[in-house]
Coordinates of C-alpha atoms and ligand atoms in Angstrom, one line a residue:
M600 CA 0.0 0.0 0.0
N601 CA 1.5 3.3 -1.1
L602 CA 0.3 6.1 1.1
P603 CA 1.3 9.7 0.8
K604 CA 3.7 11.2 3.3
L605 CA 2.5 11.1 6.9
H606 CA 1.5 14.3 8.5
G607 CA 1.6 14.8 12.3
V608 CA 4.3 15.6 14.8
H609 CA 7.0 13.9 16.8
V610 CA 6.0 14.5 20.4
P611 CA 8.2 13.7 23.4
H612 CA 7.5 10.0 24.3
R613 CA 7.7 10.3 28.1
K614 CA 6.0 7.0 28.7
N615 CA 7.4 6.8 32.2
T616 CA 4.9 4.3 33.4
A617 CA 5.0 1.8 30.5
Q618 CA 6.8 -0.8 32.5
M619 CA 4.5 -0.5 35.5
P620 CA 1.7 -3.0 35.8
P621 CA -1.4 -1.2 37.2
Q622 CA -1.8 -1.2 41.0
R623 CA -5.2 -1.3 42.6
M624 CA -6.0 1.5 45.0
N625 CA -8.3 1.0 48.0
A626 CA -11.8 2.3 47.6
P627 CA -11.8 6.0 48.6
Q628 CA -14.2 7.2 51.3
T629 CA -16.6 8.5 48.7
V630 CA -17.0 8.3 45.0
T631 CA -18.8 10.9 42.8
I632 CA -20.2 9.2 39.7
P633 CA -21.5 11.6 37.0
M634 CA -24.5 10.6 35.0
S635 CA -22.8 11.7 31.8
M636 CA -19.5 10.1 31.1
H637 CA -20.3 9.5 27.5
I638 CA -21.5 11.2 24.4
G639 CA -25.3 11.4 24.3
A640 CA -28.1 11.7 26.9
P641 CA -27.2 11.5 30.6
A642 CA -28.2 8.4 32.5
D643 CA -31.2 8.5 34.8
P644 CA -30.6 7.6 38.5
V645 CA -32.6 4.5 39.7
V646 CA -31.4 4.6 43.3
K647 CA -32.3 6.9 46.2
V648 CA -30.4 8.7 48.9
G649 CA -29.8 6.4 51.8
E650 CA -30.0 3.2 49.7
T651 CA -27.3 0.5 50.1
V652 CA -25.5 -0.5 46.9
K653 CA -22.9 -3.1 46.0
V654 CA -20.2 -3.1 43.4
G655 CA -21.6 -3.6 39.9
Q656 CA -25.2 -2.7 40.9
L657 CA -27.1 -0.6 38.4
I658 CA -27.5 3.0 39.8
A659 CA -28.6 4.8 36.6
R660 CA -30.3 3.6 33.4
A661 CA -29.3 4.7 30.0
G662 CA -31.2 8.0 29.3
G663 CA -31.8 7.3 25.6
F664 CA -30.5 5.4 22.6
V665 CA -27.2 7.2 22.6
S666 CA -26.5 6.8 26.3
S667 CA -25.0 4.3 28.7
P668 CA -26.0 2.7 32.0
V669 CA -24.0 3.5 35.1
Y670 CA -23.1 1.0 37.9
A671 CA -21.8 1.4 41.5
S672 CA -18.1 1.2 41.7
V673 CA -17.9 0.8 45.5
S674 CA -20.2 -0.9 48.0
G675 CA -21.8 1.4 50.5
K676 CA -24.6 4.0 50.9
V677 CA -25.9 6.6 48.4
K678 CA -25.1 9.8 50.2
K679 CA -26.2 12.4 47.8
I680 CA -27.7 12.8 44.3
D681 CA -26.9 16.3 43.2
D682 CA -25.6 18.6 40.4
M683 CA -21.9 18.8 40.1
L684 CA -19.7 21.1 38.0
M685 CA -18.1 19.1 35.2
S686 CA -14.8 19.8 33.5
T687 CA -16.8 21.1 30.5
G688 CA -18.1 23.9 32.7
R689 CA -21.6 22.5 32.7
F690 CA -23.5 21.2 35.7
M691 CA -24.4 17.5 35.6
K692 CA -26.2 15.2 38.0
A693 CA -23.9 12.9 39.9
I694 CA -24.5 10.1 42.5
V695 CA -22.2 10.3 45.6
I696 CA -21.7 6.9 47.3
E697 CA -20.0 6.6 50.7
S698 CA -17.9 3.5 50.6
D699 CA -18.2 0.8 53.4
G700 CA -14.6 -0.3 52.5
E701 CA -15.8 -3.8 51.8
Q702 CA -16.1 -3.7 48.0
T703 CA -18.9 -6.3 48.1
P704 CA -19.9 -7.4 44.6
Y705 CA -23.6 -7.2 43.8
E706 CA -25.1 -10.7 44.1
G707 CA -27.2 -10.4 40.9
L708 CA -24.1 -10.3 38.6
T709 CA -24.2 -13.1 35.9
P710 CA -22.6 -13.2 32.5
P711 CA -25.2 -12.2 29.8
E712 CA -26.7 -14.8 27.6
V713 CA -25.4 -14.1 24.1
T714 CA -26.7 -16.2 21.2
D715 CA -26.9 -13.8 18.2
F716 CA -26.1 -10.3 17.0
Q717 CA -29.0 -8.6 18.8
S718 CA -28.3 -10.3 22.2
F719 CA -24.6 -9.4 21.7
I720 CA -25.5 -5.7 21.2
N721 CA -27.9 -5.8 24.2
A722 CA -25.1 -7.2 26.3
V723 CA -22.7 -4.5 25.0
R724 CA -25.2 -1.9 26.1
D725 CA -25.7 -3.5 29.5
S726 CA -21.9 -3.6 30.1
G727 CA -21.9 0.2 30.5
V728 CA -18.8 0.3 28.2
V729 CA -18.1 3.4 26.2
G730 CA -15.1 4.4 24.1
L731 CA -12.4 4.0 26.8
G732 CA -9.6 5.6 24.8
G733 CA -11.1 9.0 25.6
A734 CA -13.9 9.4 23.1
G735 CA -16.6 8.2 25.4
F736 CA -19.0 7.2 22.6
P737 CA -21.4 4.4 23.7
T738 CA -20.0 1.2 22.3
A739 CA -23.4 -0.4 21.7
V740 CA -24.3 2.4 19.4
K741 CA -21.0 2.1 17.5
L742 CA -21.3 -1.7 17.1
G743 CA -25.0 -1.8 16.6
V744 CA -24.8 -1.4 12.8
K745 CA -27.9 -1.9 10.6
D746 CA -26.2 -3.8 7.9
L747 CA -23.3 -6.1 9.0
K748 CA -22.1 -6.4 5.5
Q749 CA -20.9 -2.8 5.8
V750 CA -18.2 -3.9 8.3
E751 CA -15.3 -4.8 6.1
V752 CA -12.6 -4.3 8.6
V753 CA -12.3 -3.7 12.3
V754 CA -9.4 -1.6 13.4
V755 CA -8.3 -2.2 17.0
N756 CA -6.7 1.0 18.3
G757 CA -3.4 0.3 20.1
A758 CA -1.8 3.5 18.9
E759 CA -1.6 5.2 22.2
C760 CA 0.2 8.3 20.9
E761 CA -0.2 10.9 23.6
P762 CA 2.9 11.5 25.7
Y763 CA 2.7 10.0 29.3
V764 CA -0.4 7.9 28.7
T765 CA 0.3 4.1 29.0
S766 CA -3.1 2.6 30.1
D767 CA -3.7 1.0 26.7
T768 CA -0.1 -0.2 26.6
R769 CA -0.7 -2.1 29.8
T770 CA -3.9 -3.6 28.4
M771 CA -1.9 -4.9 25.4
L772 CA 0.6 -6.4 27.8
D773 CA -1.6 -7.6 30.7
D774 CA -5.0 -8.3 29.2
V775 CA -4.1 -10.2 26.0
K776 CA -6.6 -12.9 26.9
W777 CA -9.4 -10.3 27.1
I778 CA -8.5 -8.6 23.8
R779 CA -8.5 -12.0 22.1
R780 CA -11.8 -12.8 23.6
G781 CA -13.3 -9.5 22.5
I782 CA -12.1 -10.0 18.9
E783 CA -13.5 -13.5 18.9
L784 CA -16.9 -12.2 20.1
M785 CA -16.9 -9.6 17.3
Q786 CA -16.0 -12.3 14.8
K787 CA -18.7 -14.7 16.0
F788 CA -21.6 -12.3 16.5
M789 CA -20.8 -9.6 13.9
G790 CA -19.3 -11.8 11.3
V791 CA -16.1 -9.7 11.2
R792 CA -13.7 -11.1 8.7
R793 CA -10.7 -8.8 8.9
V794 CA -9.2 -7.3 12.1
V795 CA -6.2 -5.0 12.0
I796 CA -4.5 -4.0 15.3
G797 CA -2.7 -0.7 14.8
I798 CA 0.2 -0.1 17.2
E799 CA 3.0 2.5 17.0
K800 CA 6.5 1.0 16.5
N801 CA 7.8 2.6 19.6
K802 CA 5.9 0.0 21.6
P803 CA 7.8 -3.1 20.5
E804 CA 6.6 -5.2 23.5
C805 CA 2.9 -4.5 22.5
V806 CA 3.6 -5.2 18.9
K807 CA 5.1 -8.6 20.0
S808 CA 2.3 -9.5 22.5
M809 CA -0.4 -8.6 20.0
G810 CA 1.5 -10.3 17.2
D811 CA 1.9 -13.5 19.1
M812 CA -1.9 -13.4 19.9
A813 CA -2.8 -12.6 16.2
S814 CA -0.6 -15.4 14.8
A815 CA -2.9 -17.9 16.7
M816 CA -6.1 -16.4 15.3
E817 CA -7.9 -16.3 11.9
G818 CA -8.2 -13.0 10.1
V819 CA -6.2 -10.9 12.6
E820 CA -3.1 -9.0 11.8
V821 CA -0.9 -6.5 13.6
M822 CA 0.4 -3.4 11.9
A823 CA 3.4 -1.6 13.4
L824 CA 2.9 2.1 12.5
P825 CA 5.3 5.0 12.5
A826 CA 5.5 6.8 15.9
L827 CA 3.8 10.0 14.9
Y828 CA 1.2 11.9 16.8
P829 CA -1.9 11.6 16.4
Q830 CA -1.6 8.1 15.0
G831 CA -4.4 7.0 17.3
G832 CA -6.9 9.5 15.9
E833 CA -9.8 7.5 14.4
K834 CA -9.6 8.8 10.8
V835 CA -5.8 8.9 10.8
L836 CA -5.6 5.3 12.1
I837 CA -8.1 4.0 9.5
Y838 CA -6.1 5.7 6.8
H839 CA -2.7 4.3 8.0
T840 CA -3.9 0.8 8.6
T841 CA -6.3 0.3 5.6
G842 CA -5.6 3.2 3.2
R843 CA -9.3 4.1 3.4
I844 CA -10.4 7.7 3.7
V845 CA -13.5 8.6 5.8
P846 CA -15.3 11.3 3.8
E847 CA -16.0 14.6 5.5
G848 CA -19.0 14.6 7.7
K849 CA -19.2 10.8 7.5
L850 CA -18.5 7.9 9.9
P851 CA -15.8 5.3 9.7
L852 CA -18.5 2.8 8.7
D853 CA -19.0 4.8 5.5
A854 CA -15.5 3.7 4.7
G855 CA -16.3 0.1 5.7
A856 CA -14.5 0.3 9.0
I857 CA -15.2 0.2 12.7
V858 CA -12.4 1.4 15.1
I859 CA -12.4 0.1 18.6
N860 CA -9.9 0.9 21.3
C861 CA -8.0 -2.1 22.7
T862 CA -9.1 -1.4 26.3
T863 CA -12.7 -1.0 25.3
L864 CA -12.6 -4.4 23.7
A865 CA -11.0 -6.0 26.8
A866 CA -13.6 -4.4 29.0
L867 CA -16.4 -5.7 26.9
A868 CA -15.0 -9.2 26.9
K869 CA -14.6 -9.1 30.7
Y870 CA -18.3 -8.3 31.1
M871 CA -19.4 -11.0 28.7
D872 CA -17.5 -13.7 30.7
T873 CA -18.0 -12.4 34.3
G874 CA -21.1 -10.2 34.3
M875 CA -19.2 -7.4 36.1
P876 CA -20.0 -4.2 34.2
L877 CA -17.6 -1.3 33.8
V878 CA -16.9 0.0 37.3
E879 CA -13.2 0.7 37.3
K880 CA -10.5 2.1 35.1
V881 CA -6.8 1.8 34.6
V882 CA -5.6 5.4 34.8
T883 CA -2.0 6.6 34.2
V884 CA -1.1 9.1 36.9
D885 CA 2.0 11.1 35.9
G886 CA 3.4 14.6 35.2
S887 CA 6.4 16.5 36.5
A888 CA 4.6 17.4 39.8
V889 CA 3.7 13.8 40.8
K890 CA 6.0 12.1 43.3
E891 CA 5.6 8.4 42.2
P892 CA 4.0 8.1 38.8
K893 CA 2.0 4.9 38.4
N894 CA -0.8 3.1 36.5
V895 CA -3.7 2.9 39.0
I896 CA -6.8 0.7 38.9
A897 CA -9.3 3.2 40.3
P898 CA -13.0 2.9 41.0
I899 CA -15.0 5.2 38.6
G900 CA -15.9 8.3 40.6
A901 CA -12.7 8.3 42.7
S902 CA -11.4 11.9 43.0
M903 CA -8.3 12.8 41.1
Q904 CA -6.8 13.8 44.5
S905 CA -7.3 10.2 45.8
L906 CA -5.2 8.9 42.8
F907 CA -2.5 11.5 43.4
D908 CA -2.4 10.5 47.1
F909 CA -2.0 6.9 46.0
C910 CA 1.0 8.0 44.0
G911 CA 2.7 9.6 47.0
G912 CA 1.2 13.1 46.4
F913 CA 3.1 15.9 44.8
K914 CA 6.8 16.6 44.8
S915 CA 6.2 20.2 43.7
E916 CA 3.2 22.4 43.5
P917 CA 1.1 21.4 40.5
K918 CA 0.4 24.4 38.3
K919 CA -1.7 22.5 35.8
V920 CA -3.9 19.4 36.3
L921 CA -5.2 17.6 33.2
Y922 CA -7.7 14.9 32.4
G923 CA -5.8 13.0 29.6
G924 CA -2.5 13.7 27.9
P925 CA -0.8 17.1 27.3
M926 CA -1.9 17.3 23.7
M927 CA -5.7 16.8 23.9
G928 CA -6.2 16.8 27.7
I929 CA -8.6 19.1 29.5
A930 CA -7.3 21.3 32.3
V931 CA -9.3 21.4 35.5
P932 CA -9.2 24.0 38.2
N933 CA -8.8 21.5 41.1
T934 CA -8.2 17.9 42.0
D935 CA -11.8 17.1 43.2
F936 CA -12.9 16.0 39.8
P937 CA -13.7 12.3 39.5
V938 CA -12.3 9.5 37.4
M939 CA -14.8 8.9 34.6
K940 CA -15.3 5.9 32.3
N941 CA -13.2 7.5 29.6
T942 CA -10.4 8.8 31.8
N943 CA -7.2 7.2 30.7
A944 CA -4.7 9.5 32.4
I945 CA -4.5 12.4 34.9
L946 CA -1.5 14.6 34.9
A947 CA -0.2 17.2 37.3
L948 CA 2.4 19.5 35.8
D949 CA 4.9 21.7 37.6
E950 CA 5.5 25.4 36.7
K951 CA 8.1 24.6 34.1
D952 CA 5.8 22.3 32.1
A953 CA 2.6 24.2 32.7
I954 CA 3.2 27.8 31.7
L955 CA 2.6 28.6 28.1
P956 CA 4.5 31.4 26.4
E957 CA 2.6 34.4 25.2
P958 CA 1.5 34.1 21.5
T959 CA 3.1 36.5 19.0
A960 CA 2.0 37.4 15.4
C961 CA 1.7 34.7 12.8
I962 CA 4.8 34.7 10.6
R963 CA 3.2 32.6 7.8
C964 CA 5.7 29.9 8.0
G965 CA 3.2 27.2 7.1
S966 CA 4.4 24.7 9.7
C967 CA 0.9 24.3 11.0
V968 CA -0.3 23.2 7.6
D969 CA 2.6 20.7 7.3
A970 CA 1.8 19.2 10.7
C971 CA -1.9 18.9 10.4
P972 CA -2.8 15.2 9.9
L973 CA -6.0 16.2 8.1
R974 CA -4.2 18.6 5.7
L975 CA -6.2 21.6 7.1
M976 CA -4.9 25.2 7.1
P977 CA -5.0 26.3 10.7
A978 CA -3.6 29.8 10.1
A979 CA -6.2 30.4 7.5
I980 CA -8.9 29.1 9.8
E981 CA -7.7 31.4 12.5
A982 CA -7.9 34.4 10.1
A983 CA -11.4 33.4 8.9
Y984 CA -12.6 33.0 12.5
N985 CA -11.2 36.4 13.5
K986 CA -13.4 37.9 10.7
R987 CA -16.3 35.6 11.8
N988 CA -16.5 34.5 8.1
V989 CA -18.5 31.3 8.4
D990 CA -18.6 30.6 4.7
R991 CA -14.8 30.7 4.5
L992 CA -14.6 28.4 7.6
R993 CA -16.8 25.9 5.7
E994 CA -14.5 26.2 2.6
L995 CA -11.6 25.5 4.9
H996 CA -13.3 22.4 6.3
A997 CA -12.8 23.7 9.8
N998 CA -15.4 21.2 11.1
L999 CA -13.0 18.4 10.2
C1000 CA -10.5 19.5 12.9
M1001 CA -10.1 16.8 15.5
E1002 CA -8.4 19.2 18.0
C1003 CA -5.3 17.1 18.1
G1004 CA -3.1 20.0 18.8
C1005 CA -0.3 19.3 16.2
C1006 CA -0.6 22.7 14.7
A1007 CA -0.2 24.5 18.0
F1008 CA 2.6 22.2 19.0
V1009 CA 4.7 23.3 16.0
C1010 CA 3.7 26.9 15.8
P1011 CA 6.8 29.1 16.5
A1012 CA 4.5 32.0 17.3
K1013 CA 2.6 29.9 19.8
R1014 CA -0.8 30.9 18.4
M1015 CA -3.8 29.4 20.2
L1016 CA -4.8 27.4 17.2
V1017 CA -6.7 24.6 18.8
Q1018 CA -8.8 26.9 20.9
T1019 CA -9.6 29.0 17.9
N1020 CA -10.5 25.9 15.9
K1021 CA -12.9 24.9 18.7
L1022 CA -14.5 28.4 18.6
A1023 CA -14.7 28.2 14.8
K1024 CA -16.5 24.9 14.9
G1025 CA -18.9 26.4 17.4
L1026 CA -19.5 29.3 15.1
I1027 CA -20.4 26.9 12.2
A1028 CA -22.7 24.9 14.5
A1029 CA -24.5 28.1 15.6
D1030 CA -24.9 29.2 12.0
N1031 CA -26.2 25.8 11.0
A1032 CA -28.7 25.9 13.9
A1033 CA -29.8 29.4 12.9
K1034 CA -30.3 28.3 9.3
K1035 CA -32.2 25.3 10.3
A1036 CA -34.5 27.3 12.6
E1037 CA -35.1 29.7 9.7
A1038 CA -35.9 26.9 7.3
D1039 CA -38.3 25.3 9.9
R1040 CA -40.0 28.6 10.4
K1041 CA -40.6 29.1 6.7
A1042 CA -41.8 25.5 6.3
R1043 CA -44.2 26.0 9.2
E1044 CA -45.5 29.3 7.7
A1045 CA -46.0 27.6 4.3
A1046 CA -47.9 24.7 5.8
E1047 CA -50.1 27.1 7.8
K1048 CA -50.8 29.1 4.7
A1049 CA -51.7 26.0 2.7
E1050 CA -54.0 24.9 5.5
K1051 CA -55.8 28.2 5.5
E1052 CA -56.2 28.2 1.7
A1053 CA -57.5 24.7 1.8
A1054 CA -60.0 25.7 4.5
V1055 CA -61.2 28.7 2.4
K1056 CA -61.8 26.4 -0.6
Ligands
SF4_97 S1 -6.2 22.0 12.6 FE1 -7.1 20.6 14.0 S2 -6.7 18.6 13.1 FE2 -5.3 20.0 12.2 S3 -3.4 19.9 13.5 FE3 -4.7 21.6 14.2 S4 -5.9 20.7 15.9 FE4 -5.1 19.0 14.6
SF4_98 S1 2.7 27.7 12.4 FE1 2.0 29.5 13.5 S2 3.3 31.1 12.7 FE2 3.4 29.4 11.2 S3 1.7 29.8 9.7 FE3 0.9 28.5 11.3 S4 -0.1 30.0 12.7 FE4 1.4 31.2 11.5

């Protein structure tokens, strides 16, 4: 396969915890479990304050088709059901459970009965699993395709390209059995014929462990990819593993592909065999302010602070705390925020790593264009956004931006390109909504007019 030159950037590797198998932390005194840890409708609580719950017990039902159920991650008592401020700046309902320290599993846990595609998808939905690589898209919706013939290839995402983050790396080393089981389930119940596991070359142990696994399976291959950020981006990965291009505004399935993160696959398989839904997460805890970086198995809802404490606390004052890696992570104002289903890392950075230099004027060097994996023109998008020129933003395909941060990473003027792209996408969305509202209004008026005319006749 001859593909054009790769775009992207070489980011510092800093995988300090890659050799550290995850350590399980004790249940913290309380967990705060948000009802929205996924894309789509929030889950609806089914427990009341004061109720006793056990690990794996349903505490909130999926709130719609694109949603996901939520389960208790500790045993104990529901202390509070209240709104909490999320890292997005929005308020969201959350269930606070006071742990009894026992971690008693819910007695009703049994592996689901899976006999065909529909019962498989039902079980995927009941597992509470969402895209665990960070996307948080409900996995049952992703796998619940209408026409299975469309699925020509499944790409297993093992290209963990963000600096610091090693939770997927550990899955590929520690949970081979579960990844294999997950692939077998997709082969059996979805009729998947071809599976490609994409892993960056700078993880040779993962390439080997997955390669050994694949050699004993039918229709599974491992592709060692150049270590270039953002190799793990869905569209980038599809292109570099299969040569297929996902058209603008379309889904991977439109290119015959489904991408599933390796940890998501392993979590699904665990549920299918044990009946224990998603209640805990391997989280990489690292950054220049953290005393003893580790991979931690944490109950969902544990506070960031409890994970930092488990890692010996801070060796210097953290100036920036992030959900996720330094390229796409989200900064939070304090360490009270909880581990969520899609949290794969939390970082605490000291002053040296946290302070960003002041932006200066664009020097039109074109580095941002060279770096963009989607061949966008970030400097031009910034100029169009500054003029609020929505038509030009559309021409520049600003909506395609996956906010990977490559452009900002290489920009010598330190322009805030990712933030501007986010705002540009928001501007397009607002314009689309206004146009739709206007079209709906006109259609309504036309219908009313036609109705009146019909009544006169
Ligand atoms: S324009 Fe978007 S997709 Fe391209 S490099 Fe910048 S953040 Fe990434
Ligand atoms: S990399 Fe920065 S300075 Fe260079 S063209 Fe892009 S925005 Fe301008």
